Amino acid sequence: MLKIGIIGAGNIAKTFIEAVVKGNINVTLEAIASRDILKAIEYKNLYLFKKAYGSYQELYNDTEVDLIYVATPHSFHYEQMLEIIDHNKHIICEKPFTINSSQAEEVFKRAKEKNLFVMEALWTRFLPTIIELREHIHGGIIGEIIKVEANFCFKTDLDRNHRLRNPKLGGGALLDLGIYTITFANLFLGKPESIESKVIKDEETGVDIDEEIVFKYKDNKSAILRSSIIKDLPSVGMIYGEKGYVVVNSFHQTQSAIIYDNNGRIIKSIEHHHKVNGFEFEILSAIDSIEKGRLEDYHIKHLETLNIIKQMDDIRKSWDLIYPQE
Ligand SMILES: NC(=O)c1ccc[n+]([C@@H]2O[C@H](COP(=O)([O-])OP(=O)(O)OC[C@H]3O[C@@H](n4cnc5c(N)ncnc54)[C@H](OP(=O)(O)O)[C@@H]3O)[C@@H](O)[C@H]2O)c1
């Protein structure tokens, strides 16, 4: 049975652990590491990890651990993953995998050299509704796709030091929320031929807080993608085809999608409920991949992670948004 360790005892780690525990996933929760030993002990007791560590380094050094889930802010992912690879462990890393594509390329290269599995935990790609929807779309249920739209926008009132507003922590709406809208466009229309965008930056910290991104494709196809941490919009994904359209509510965590014809009649409803919180699908897939000796997961190949980060690099370049670590 795979033995899992986790670095970063925060909210997203909790979601991951709950998926493992309540989903009865067949792994051992070997160790939790936090910069604060009391927090690590709290998680250990709550979720019955075997060990708690007060530093990430101690977890890297634990030879019992096979796989580490990286649940820290994205600005740390690169250096942490390189260390984990040096310690010969497989990796599931939260999204975005790294803050830019050159970091991601280096991590993938080093993991391959050591024959280790590494995966970005972009959970949307693993949701059964998204997988089934892609099958129907590829089967031509709404004909050729003409346009995709996706919003991931919510109003926040965050302190300037919060990771979403802090450039040192890879802040901004694009890397946190835009990654989902960009993924949605790539899932249904592929890589864009060109990208245009409009951005509003945080007056105090300089990170992007609101953006509208237009992907252009051949034959006048397009995607309109909005991400924001200053305004609320419904998190809906829309796919328009020649013969109909699809509505995917809460698209990044969706449990259902409705496919209509051009007269507004329902052609098909897709519904797959989460067994726990939706993270179980990516975890099960990663475990299956590792057990089969794969170095990448079928649902999110390394190249797909790289493509999306490259698109975000291009968008940030057009905004002159450079993080201090770059
Ligand atoms: N898949 C999803 O749906 C989803 C949702 C939210 C976030 N995420 C991703 O998950 C990652 C973590 O997000 P989060 O919201 O959980 O972040 P967070 O609460 O700010 O941080 C998570 C943990 O990282 C460590 N950490 C925080 N700030 C740090 C700092 N300045 N230096 C070193 N370590 C620090 C802390 O762990 P210790 O104090 O225990 O060391 C913290 O509990 C991000 O990459 C984010 O994009 C994914």
XYZ file of N, CA and C in Angstrom, residues 41-263:
669
model
N 0.849 18.095 14.626
C 0.306 17.138 15.609
C -1.227 17.165 15.585
N -1.769 18.386 15.451
C -3.237 18.505 15.384
C -3.786 17.682 14.198
N -3.159 17.809 13.032
C -3.598 17.051 11.848
C -3.382 15.551 12.047
N -2.253 15.230 12.660
C -1.943 13.801 12.892
C -3.046 13.173 13.743
N -3.425 13.875 14.817
C -4.428 13.320 15.723
C -5.814 13.283 15.087
N -6.093 14.331 14.327
C -7.416 14.421 13.698
C -7.612 13.337 12.638
N -6.574 13.089 11.856
C -6.737 12.190 10.698
C -5.949 10.892 10.819
N -5.375 10.665 11.992
C -4.668 9.413 12.276
C -3.490 9.156 11.332
N -2.684 10.219 11.079
C -1.400 9.992 10.430
C -0.527 9.216 11.406
N 0.437 8.484 10.862
C 1.349 7.762 11.766
C 2.315 8.729 12.445
N 2.773 9.766 11.685
C 3.807 10.664 12.228
C 3.482 12.123 11.940
N 3.989 12.996 12.788
C 3.883 14.451 12.551
C 5.284 15.034 12.588
N 5.590 15.913 11.637
C 6.903 16.568 11.607
C 6.740 18.086 11.677
N 7.688 18.725 12.347
C 7.671 20.185 12.472
C 8.506 20.874 11.403
N 8.950 20.124 10.400
C 9.618 20.737 9.245
C 9.370 19.839 8.038
N 9.411 20.456 6.850
C 9.191 19.673 5.627
C 10.372 18.724 5.397
N 11.569 19.206 5.777
C 12.799 18.435 5.563
C 12.718 17.045 6.220
N 12.136 17.020 7.412
C 12.047 15.713 8.102
C 11.187 14.730 7.302
N 10.165 15.268 6.651
C 9.325 14.385 5.832
C 10.107 13.919 4.597
N 10.853 14.837 3.974
C 11.657 14.427 2.808
C 12.600 13.282 3.202
N 13.126 13.353 4.427
C 14.118 12.362 4.868
C 13.483 11.033 5.314
N 12.172 10.998 5.428
C 11.498 9.780 5.915
C 11.478 8.735 4.783
N 12.257 7.705 4.951
C 12.408 6.716 3.865
C 11.174 5.815 3.713
N 10.266 5.882 4.686
C 9.030 5.081 4.574
C 8.065 5.672 3.552
N 8.182 6.996 3.337
C 7.183 7.695 2.509
C 7.462 7.491 1.013
N 6.397 7.087 0.262
C 6.547 6.847 -1.186
C 6.172 8.069 -2.009
N 5.159 8.800 -1.519
C 4.518 9.844 -2.334
C 4.257 11.069 -1.460
N 4.588 12.254 -1.976
C 4.293 13.475 -1.206
C 3.295 14.338 -1.971
N 2.271 14.769 -1.235
C 1.306 15.730 -1.772
C 1.766 17.114 -1.333
N 2.015 17.988 -2.313
C 2.521 19.339 -2.041
C 1.315 20.273 -1.945
N 1.046 20.764 -0.732
C -0.167 21.557 -0.482
C 0.192 22.946 0.023
N 1.247 23.504 -0.530
C 1.740 24.834 -0.122
C 1.429 25.848 -1.229
N 1.593 27.148 -0.966
C 1.381 28.146 -2.036
C 2.319 27.894 -3.227
N 1.844 28.291 -4.429
C 2.560 27.861 -5.638
C 3.976 28.389 -5.788
N 4.288 29.502 -5.152
C 5.649 30.049 -5.294
C 6.701 29.088 -4.721
N 6.277 28.154 -3.878
C 7.240 27.224 -3.263
C 7.316 25.882 -3.992
N 6.368 25.645 -4.907
C 6.261 24.299 -5.492
C 7.563 23.843 -6.156
N 8.170 24.760 -6.914
C 9.363 24.380 -7.695
C 10.470 23.833 -6.792
N 10.889 24.645 -5.829
C 12.005 24.203 -4.983
C 11.627 22.982 -4.149
N 10.378 22.963 -3.687
C 9.965 21.813 -2.872
C 9.960 20.532 -3.708
N 9.447 20.623 -4.942
C 9.411 19.404 -5.771
C 10.815 18.917 -6.109
N 11.735 19.847 -6.367
C 13.106 19.408 -6.673
C 13.713 18.665 -5.483
N 13.436 19.171 -4.293
C 13.952 18.482 -3.084
C 13.322 17.103 -2.925
N 12.036 17.044 -3.192
C 11.329 15.759 -3.036
C 11.890 14.747 -4.046
N 12.131 15.216 -5.258
C 12.707 14.332 -6.290
C 14.086 13.862 -5.842
N 14.873 14.775 -5.282
C 16.196 14.378 -4.772
C 16.073 13.280 -3.713
N 14.920 13.245 -3.037
C 14.715 12.222 -2.003
C 13.911 11.025 -2.537
N 13.826 10.944 -3.874
C 13.267 9.742 -4.533
C 11.823 9.423 -4.186
N 10.998 10.477 -4.144
C 9.583 10.212 -3.858
C 8.710 10.717 -5.007
N 7.596 10.022 -5.222
C 6.619 10.471 -6.210
C 5.912 11.726 -5.685
N 5.278 12.454 -6.624
C 4.679 13.743 -6.231
C 3.292 13.934 -6.844
N 2.367 14.402 -5.999
C 1.149 15.057 -6.494
C 1.279 16.492 -6.003
N 1.243 17.464 -6.916
C 1.441 18.857 -6.514
C 0.208 19.679 -6.844
N -0.193 20.509 -5.896
C -1.363 21.367 -6.136
C -1.139 22.274 -7.359
N -2.246 22.746 -7.918
C -2.190 23.670 -9.042
C -1.933 25.070 -8.540
N -1.373 25.974 -9.303
C -0.605 25.680 -10.496
C 0.687 24.970 -10.103
N 1.099 24.073 -10.962
C 2.249 23.199 -10.696
C 3.477 24.016 -10.293
N 3.754 25.055 -11.068
C 4.860 25.984 -10.768
C 4.407 27.369 -11.224
N 5.203 28.393 -10.939
C 4.750 29.731 -11.351
C 5.083 30.043 -12.808
N 5.996 29.276 -13.422
C 6.240 29.481 -14.860
C 6.666 28.170 -15.509
N 6.713 28.186 -16.847
C 6.922 26.932 -17.568
C 8.372 26.437 -17.487
N 9.335 27.352 -17.332
C 10.715 26.835 -17.268
C 10.903 26.035 -15.976
N 10.250 26.469 -14.890
C 10.308 25.682 -13.651
C 9.653 24.307 -13.858
N 8.507 24.302 -14.528
C 7.787 23.032 -14.733
C 8.629 22.081 -15.584
N 9.259 22.613 -16.633
C 10.096 21.774 -17.501
C 11.215 21.113 -16.699
N 11.823 21.899 -15.822
C 12.930 21.378 -15.013
C 12.435 20.257 -14.073
N 11.286 20.479 -13.455
C 10.757 19.454 -12.536
C 10.458 18.168 -13.309
N 9.809 18.285 -14.461
C 9.469 17.081 -15.231
C 10.735 16.345 -15.675
N 11.733 17.122 -16.081
C 12.993 16.511 -16.545
C 13.652 15.734 -15.396
N 13.744 16.376 -14.246
C 14.430 15.733 -13.108
C 13.643 14.509 -12.617
N 12.317 14.595 -12.642
C 11.512 13.448 -12.190
C 11.700 12.267 -13.148
N 11.721 12.559 -14.439
C 11.908 11.483 -15.433
C 13.264 10.818 -15.265
N 14.284 11.634 -15.024
C 15.635 11.072 -14.837
C 15.662 10.083 -13.678
N 14.805 10.343 -12.679
C 14.802 9.478 -11.493
C 13.673 8.455 -11.539
N 12.970 8.416 -12.673
C 11.895 7.432 -12.824
C 10.776 7.616 -11.791
N 10.447 8.878 -11.518
C 9.429 9.164 -10.507
C 8.168 9.722 -11.156
N 7.036 9.404 -10.547
C 5.744 9.920 -11.002
C 5.556 11.332 -10.462
N 5.081 12.232 -11.325
C 4.752 13.572 -10.840
C 3.514 14.064 -11.585
N 2.625 14.707 -10.844
C 1.332 15.109 -11.421
C 0.840 16.415 -10.807
N 0.300 17.286 -11.644
C -0.367 18.486 -11.141
C -1.791 18.118 -10.728
N -2.184 18.535 -9.529
C -3.511 18.166 -9.020
C -4.577 19.143 -9.525
N -4.760 19.129 -10.826
C -5.806 19.983 -11.422
C -7.065 19.117 -11.486
N -7.790 19.116 -10.371
C -8.810 18.093 -10.138
C -9.946 18.092 -11.152
N -10.213 19.257 -11.779
C -11.307 19.358 -12.754
C -11.175 18.306 -13.856
N -9.949 18.064 -14.291
C -9.705 17.140 -15.393
C -10.137 15.705 -15.070
N -10.222 15.387 -13.770
C -10.500 14.015 -13.350
C -11.977 13.794 -13.023
N -12.777 14.878 -13.072
C -14.181 14.743 -12.670
C -14.936 13.930 -13.723
N -15.707 12.930 -13.287
C -16.392 12.062 -14.249
C -17.324 12.831 -15.190
N -17.924 13.933 -14.704
C -18.807 14.715 -15.584
C -18.006 15.311 -16.735
N -16.832 15.843 -16.435
C -15.990 16.445 -17.479
C -15.533 15.357 -18.461
N -15.168 14.210 -17.922
C -14.679 13.127 -18.788
C -15.802 12.659 -19.728
N -17.009 12.468 -19.157
C -18.119 12.017 -20.010
C -18.499 13.098 -21.023
N -18.492 14.351 -20.567
C -18.845 15.444 -21.482
C -17.878 15.497 -22.669
N -16.599 15.327 -22.391
C -15.612 15.352 -23.489
C -15.899 14.233 -24.489
N -16.322 13.075 -23.974
C -16.629 11.959 -24.890
C -17.793 12.333 -25.812
N -18.849 12.935 -25.231
C -20.008 13.315 -26.054
C -19.622 14.386 -27.069
N -18.831 15.338 -26.612
C -18.439 16.433 -27.519
C -17.597 15.862 -28.662
N -16.658 14.970 -28.318
C -15.839 14.375 -29.382
C -16.682 13.498 -30.300
N -17.748 12.951 -29.747
C -18.669 12.151 -30.566
C -19.565 13.023 -31.444
N -19.485 14.336 -31.302
C -20.216 15.245 -32.204
C -21.608 15.624 -31.750
N -21.905 15.462 -30.462
C -23.286 15.684 -29.999
C -23.781 17.110 -30.287
N -22.887 18.108 -30.237
C -23.314 19.480 -30.592
C -22.574 19.978 -31.846
N -22.033 19.032 -32.582
C -21.321 19.407 -33.818
C -19.990 20.077 -33.502
N -19.492 20.781 -34.497
C -18.208 21.481 -34.349
C -18.344 22.577 -33.281
N -17.376 22.703 -32.399
C -17.450 23.753 -31.368
C -17.051 25.093 -31.975
N -17.854 26.112 -31.659
C -17.602 27.454 -32.204
C -16.990 28.356 -31.129
N -17.517 28.232 -29.921
C -17.095 29.159 -28.863
C -17.184 28.483 -27.483
N -16.247 28.887 -26.622
C -16.274 28.443 -25.227
C -16.252 29.692 -24.353
N -16.970 29.635 -23.249
C -16.894 30.744 -22.282
C -16.744 30.145 -20.893
N -15.973 30.787 -20.058
C -15.871 30.304 -18.664
C -15.545 31.468 -17.747
N -16.226 31.488 -16.611
C -15.965 32.507 -15.579
C -15.554 31.812 -14.300
N -14.529 32.338 -13.660
C -14.233 31.928 -12.280
C -13.870 33.213 -11.541
N -14.886 33.827 -10.942
C -14.740 35.171 -10.374
C -15.458 35.224 -9.029
N -14.776 35.672 -8.017
C -15.488 35.951 -6.770
C -14.876 37.145 -6.069
N -15.745 37.838 -5.329
C -15.331 39.058 -4.649
C -14.674 38.689 -3.324
N -13.502 39.235 -3.097
C -12.807 38.946 -1.843
C -12.460 40.261 -1.151
N -12.131 40.144 0.104
C -11.693 41.317 0.849
C -10.459 40.879 1.633
N -9.362 40.687 0.906
C -8.199 40.041 1.504
C -7.125 41.050 1.883
N -6.443 40.725 2.926
C -5.283 41.507 3.352
C -4.208 41.425 2.254
N -3.380 42.476 2.128
C -2.374 42.484 1.061
C -1.345 41.363 1.207
N -1.261 40.762 2.407
C -0.303 39.669 2.604
C -0.882 38.293 2.266
N -2.201 38.248 2.052
C -2.793 36.956 1.688
C -2.159 36.467 0.399
N -2.002 35.137 0.242
C -1.269 34.613 -0.915
C -1.886 35.056 -2.249
N -3.202 35.298 -2.286
C -3.833 35.698 -3.552
C -3.426 37.105 -3.987
N -2.982 37.927 -3.020
C -2.590 39.299 -3.365
C -1.087 39.517 -3.285
N -0.383 38.503 -2.834
C 1.040 38.682 -2.534
C 1.913 38.164 -3.678
N 2.662 39.045 -4.359
C 3.499 38.574 -5.481
C 4.548 37.555 -5.044
N 5.024 37.657 -3.806
C 6.037 36.696 -3.332
C 5.455 35.281 -3.240
N 4.126 35.193 -3.125
C 3.480 33.875 -3.037
C 2.799 33.509 -4.355
N 3.220 34.147 -5.436
C 2.645 33.834 -6.763
C 1.199 34.286 -6.862
N 0.881 35.428 -6.200
C -0.517 35.880 -6.134
C -1.111 36.276 -7.476
N -2.412 36.568 -7.428
C -3.129 36.987 -8.620
C -4.224 36.013 -8.994
N -5.205 36.530 -9.733
C -6.356 35.703 -10.116
C -5.977 34.681 -11.194
N -5.037 35.020 -12.048
C -4.731 34.138 -13.183
C -4.234 32.769 -12.731
N -3.200 32.767 -11.892
C -2.603 31.482 -11.504
C -3.516 30.689 -10.576
N -4.388 31.403 -9.855
C -5.256 30.699 -8.915
C -6.564 30.246 -9.550
N -7.209 31.152 -10.301
C -8.546 30.876 -10.851
C -8.525 30.755 -12.376
N -7.758 31.636 -13.010
C -7.678 31.619 -14.476
C -7.178 30.288 -14.999
N -6.373 29.603 -14.212
C -5.868 28.294 -14.646
C -7.032 27.337 -14.954
N -8.144 27.491 -14.231
C -9.298 26.622 -14.484
C -10.021 27.016 -15.777
N -10.188 28.322 -15.998
C -10.898 28.742 -17.216
C -10.046 28.397 -18.444
N -8.740 28.560 -18.309
C -7.834 28.230 -19.423
C -7.860 26.718 -19.682
N -7.882 25.951 -18.615
C -7.974 24.493 -18.769
C -9.267 24.117 -19.491
N -10.361 24.768 -19.107
C -11.666 24.469 -19.725
C -11.594 24.733 -21.242
N -11.006 25.859 -21.624
C -10.883 26.170 -23.058
C -10.006 25.136 -23.764
N -8.899 24.762 -23.112
C -7.999 23.773 -23.724
C -8.651 22.398 -23.833
N -9.493 22.056 -22.853
C -10.146 20.748 -22.892
C -11.080 20.628 -24.093
N -11.710 21.747 -24.474
C -12.742 21.645 -25.519
C -12.340 22.265 -26.853
N -11.350 23.170 -26.842
C -10.928 23.768 -28.117
C -9.440 23.584 -28.391
N -8.710 23.095 -27.411
C -7.269 22.902 -27.603
C -6.491 24.190 -27.361
N -5.247 24.170 -27.839
C -4.357 25.330 -27.638
C -4.765 26.469 -28.551
N -4.787 27.703 -28.032
C -5.171 28.832 -28.899
C -4.048 29.197 -29.874
N -4.448 29.841 -30.977
C -3.431 30.336 -31.923
C -2.909 31.693 -31.481
N -3.797 32.503 -30.853
C -3.336 33.785 -30.312
C -4.178 34.134 -29.089
N -3.624 35.036 -28.268
C -4.300 35.388 -27.006
C -4.330 36.908 -26.871
N -5.508 37.431 -26.502
C -5.605 38.861 -26.161
C -6.195 38.953 -24.766
N -5.917 40.029 -24.051
C -6.504 40.128 -22.716
C -6.526 41.563 -22.207
N -7.396 41.764 -21.222
C -7.446 43.042 -20.504
C -7.303 42.715 -19.029
N -6.541 43.507 -18.306
C -6.295 43.173 -16.899
C -6.462 44.397 -16.006
N -6.899 44.141 -14.775
C -6.843 45.167 -13.723
C -5.860 44.631 -12.690
N -4.907 45.495 -12.314
C -3.912 45.051 -11.327
C -4.208 45.648 -9.950
N -3.756 44.946 -8.930
C -3.872 45.413 -7.554
C -3.005 46.662 -7.394
N -3.621 47.768 -6.981
C -2.864 49.028 -6.883
C -1.728 48.944 -5.874
N -1.941 48.141 -4.831
C -0.907 48.053 -3.789
C 0.183 47.042 -4.128
N -0.215 45.862 -4.638
C 0.776 44.771 -4.758
C 1.171 44.471 -6.205
N 0.407 44.961 -7.171
C 0.766 44.784 -8.578
C 0.312 43.487 -9.215
N -0.276 42.556 -8.433
C -0.731 41.303 -9.065
C -2.065 41.540 -9.777
N -2.420 40.645 -10.695
C -3.675 40.763 -11.431
C -4.849 40.396 -10.528
N -5.901 41.228 -10.562
C -7.053 40.934 -9.701
C -8.336 40.736 -10.511
N -8.271 41.064 -11.800
C -9.472 40.913 -12.642
C -9.013 40.905 -14.095
N -9.471 39.908 -14.846
C -9.036 39.863 -16.241
C -10.084 39.226 -17.152
N -10.058 39.661 -18.389
C -10.847 39.000 -19.436
C -9.861 38.591 -20.513
N -9.858 37.318 -20.839
C -8.873 36.762 -21.768
C -9.627 36.206 -22.972
N -9.160 36.528 -24.159
C -9.797 35.994 -25.378
C -8.781 35.109 -26.093
N -9.142 33.837 -26.253
C -8.328 32.899 -27.035
C -8.905 32.867 -28.442
N -8.032 32.973 -29.428
C -8.498 32.889 -30.817
C -7.941 31.629 -31.465
N -8.787 31.009 -32.261
C -8.445 29.756 -32.937
C -8.726 29.907 -34.420
N -8.278 28.930 -35.185
C -8.560 29.008 -36.625
C -10.074 28.861 -36.873
N -10.506 29.280 -38.050
C -11.924 29.260 -38.453
C -12.790 30.138 -37.535
N -12.188 31.209 -37.002
C -12.910 32.186 -36.173
C -13.513 31.607 -34.891
N -12.981 30.494 -34.436
C -13.429 29.958 -33.140
C -12.758 30.781 -32.033
N -13.402 30.822 -30.863
C -12.797 31.626 -29.792
C -13.248 31.139 -28.411
N -12.530 31.595 -27.413
C -12.928 31.347 -26.019
C -12.813 32.664 -25.261
N -13.814 32.937 -24.437
C -13.787 34.153 -23.611
C -13.745 33.707 -22.150
N -12.688 34.108 -21.475
C -12.411 33.564 -20.139
C -12.247 34.708 -19.155
N -12.976 34.622 -18.034
C -12.886 35.702 -17.044
C -12.466 35.126 -15.703
N -11.508 35.769 -15.064
C -11.148 35.403 -13.684
C -10.964 36.677 -12.878
N -11.370 36.611 -11.616
C -11.354 37.834 -10.814
C -11.387 37.498 -9.331
N -10.734 38.356 -8.549
C -10.910 38.246 -7.089
C -11.549 39.526 -6.544
N -12.142 40.330 -7.467
C -12.803 41.560 -6.989
C -14.278 41.626 -7.373
N -14.756 40.638 -8.135
C -16.194 40.668 -8.448
C -16.773 39.264 -8.533
N -18.053 39.198 -8.226
C -18.753 37.914 -8.281
C -19.398 37.732 -9.643
N -19.159 36.582 -10.248
C -19.899 36.180 -11.451
C -20.199 34.699 -11.271
N -21.290 34.196 -11.862
C -21.526 32.759 -11.740
C -20.377 31.969 -12.378
N -19.943 30.922 -11.687
C -18.812 30.117 -12.203
C -19.322 29.126 -13.232
N -19.720 29.653 -14.362
C -20.326 28.776 -15.355
C -19.395 28.591 -16.542
N -19.419 27.382 -17.095
C -18.705 27.116 -18.336
C -19.738 26.850 -19.427
N -19.564 27.475 -20.574
C -20.504 27.289 -21.693
C -19.711 26.812 -22.902
N -20.296 25.857 -23.619
C -19.657 25.388 -24.851
C -20.712 25.492 -25.954
N -20.430 26.279 -26.966
C -21.390 26.477 -28.054
C -20.918 25.705 -29.283
N -21.815 24.872 -29.828
C -21.469 24.128 -31.037
C -22.407 24.500 -32.168
N -22.173 23.904 -33.336
C -23.035 24.210 -34.493
C -24.457 23.686 -34.294
N -24.595 22.579 -33.522
C -25.916 21.945 -33.377
C -26.529 22.087 -31.984
N -25.812 22.775 -31.071
C -26.341 22.896 -29.710
C -25.318 23.520 -28.789
N -25.656 23.473 -27.504
C -24.729 24.080 -26.530
C -24.775 23.333 -25.198
N -23.765 23.592 -24.372
C -23.660 22.888 -23.085
C -23.506 23.914 -21.972
N -24.218 23.680 -20.867
C -24.061 24.520 -19.688
C -23.429 23.666 -18.582
N -22.296 24.130 -18.075
C -21.625 23.413 -16.979
C -21.535 24.371 -15.794
N -22.447 24.176 -14.848
C -22.426 25.060 -13.673
C -21.282 24.673 -12.744
N -20.747 25.681 -12.047
C -19.583 25.456 -11.163
C -18.564 24.570 -11.866
N -18.194 24.978 -13.064
C -17.502 24.066 -13.984
C -16.219 23.469 -13.394
N -15.537 24.208 -12.509
C -14.245 23.673 -12.054
C -14.420 22.519 -11.069
N -15.620 22.431 -10.459
C -15.860 21.353 -9.483
C -17.155 20.615 -9.823
N -17.466 20.583 -11.121
C -18.829 20.213 -11.512
C -19.214 18.759 -11.224
N -20.536 18.615 -10.941
C -21.092 17.273 -10.790
C -22.171 17.029 -11.840
N -22.389 18.037 -12.723
C -23.416 17.842 -13.764
C -23.195 18.786 -14.935
N -23.717 18.380 -16.070
C -23.664 19.235 -17.263
C -24.923 18.947 -18.074
N -25.462 19.986 -18.705
C -26.673 19.780 -19.506
C -26.386 20.171 -20.953
N -26.735 19.270 -21.844
C -26.482 19.494 -23.274
C -27.824 19.790 -23.950
N -27.889 20.923 -24.658
C -29.120 21.362 -25.325
C -28.928 21.356 -26.844
N -30.053 21.248 -27.568
C -29.964 21.511 -29.007
C -30.182 23.013 -29.215
N -30.116 23.457 -30.456
C -30.197 24.900 -30.697
C -31.594 25.481 -30.463
N -32.585 24.603 -30.207
C -33.920 25.093 -29.846
C -34.125 25.098 -28.335
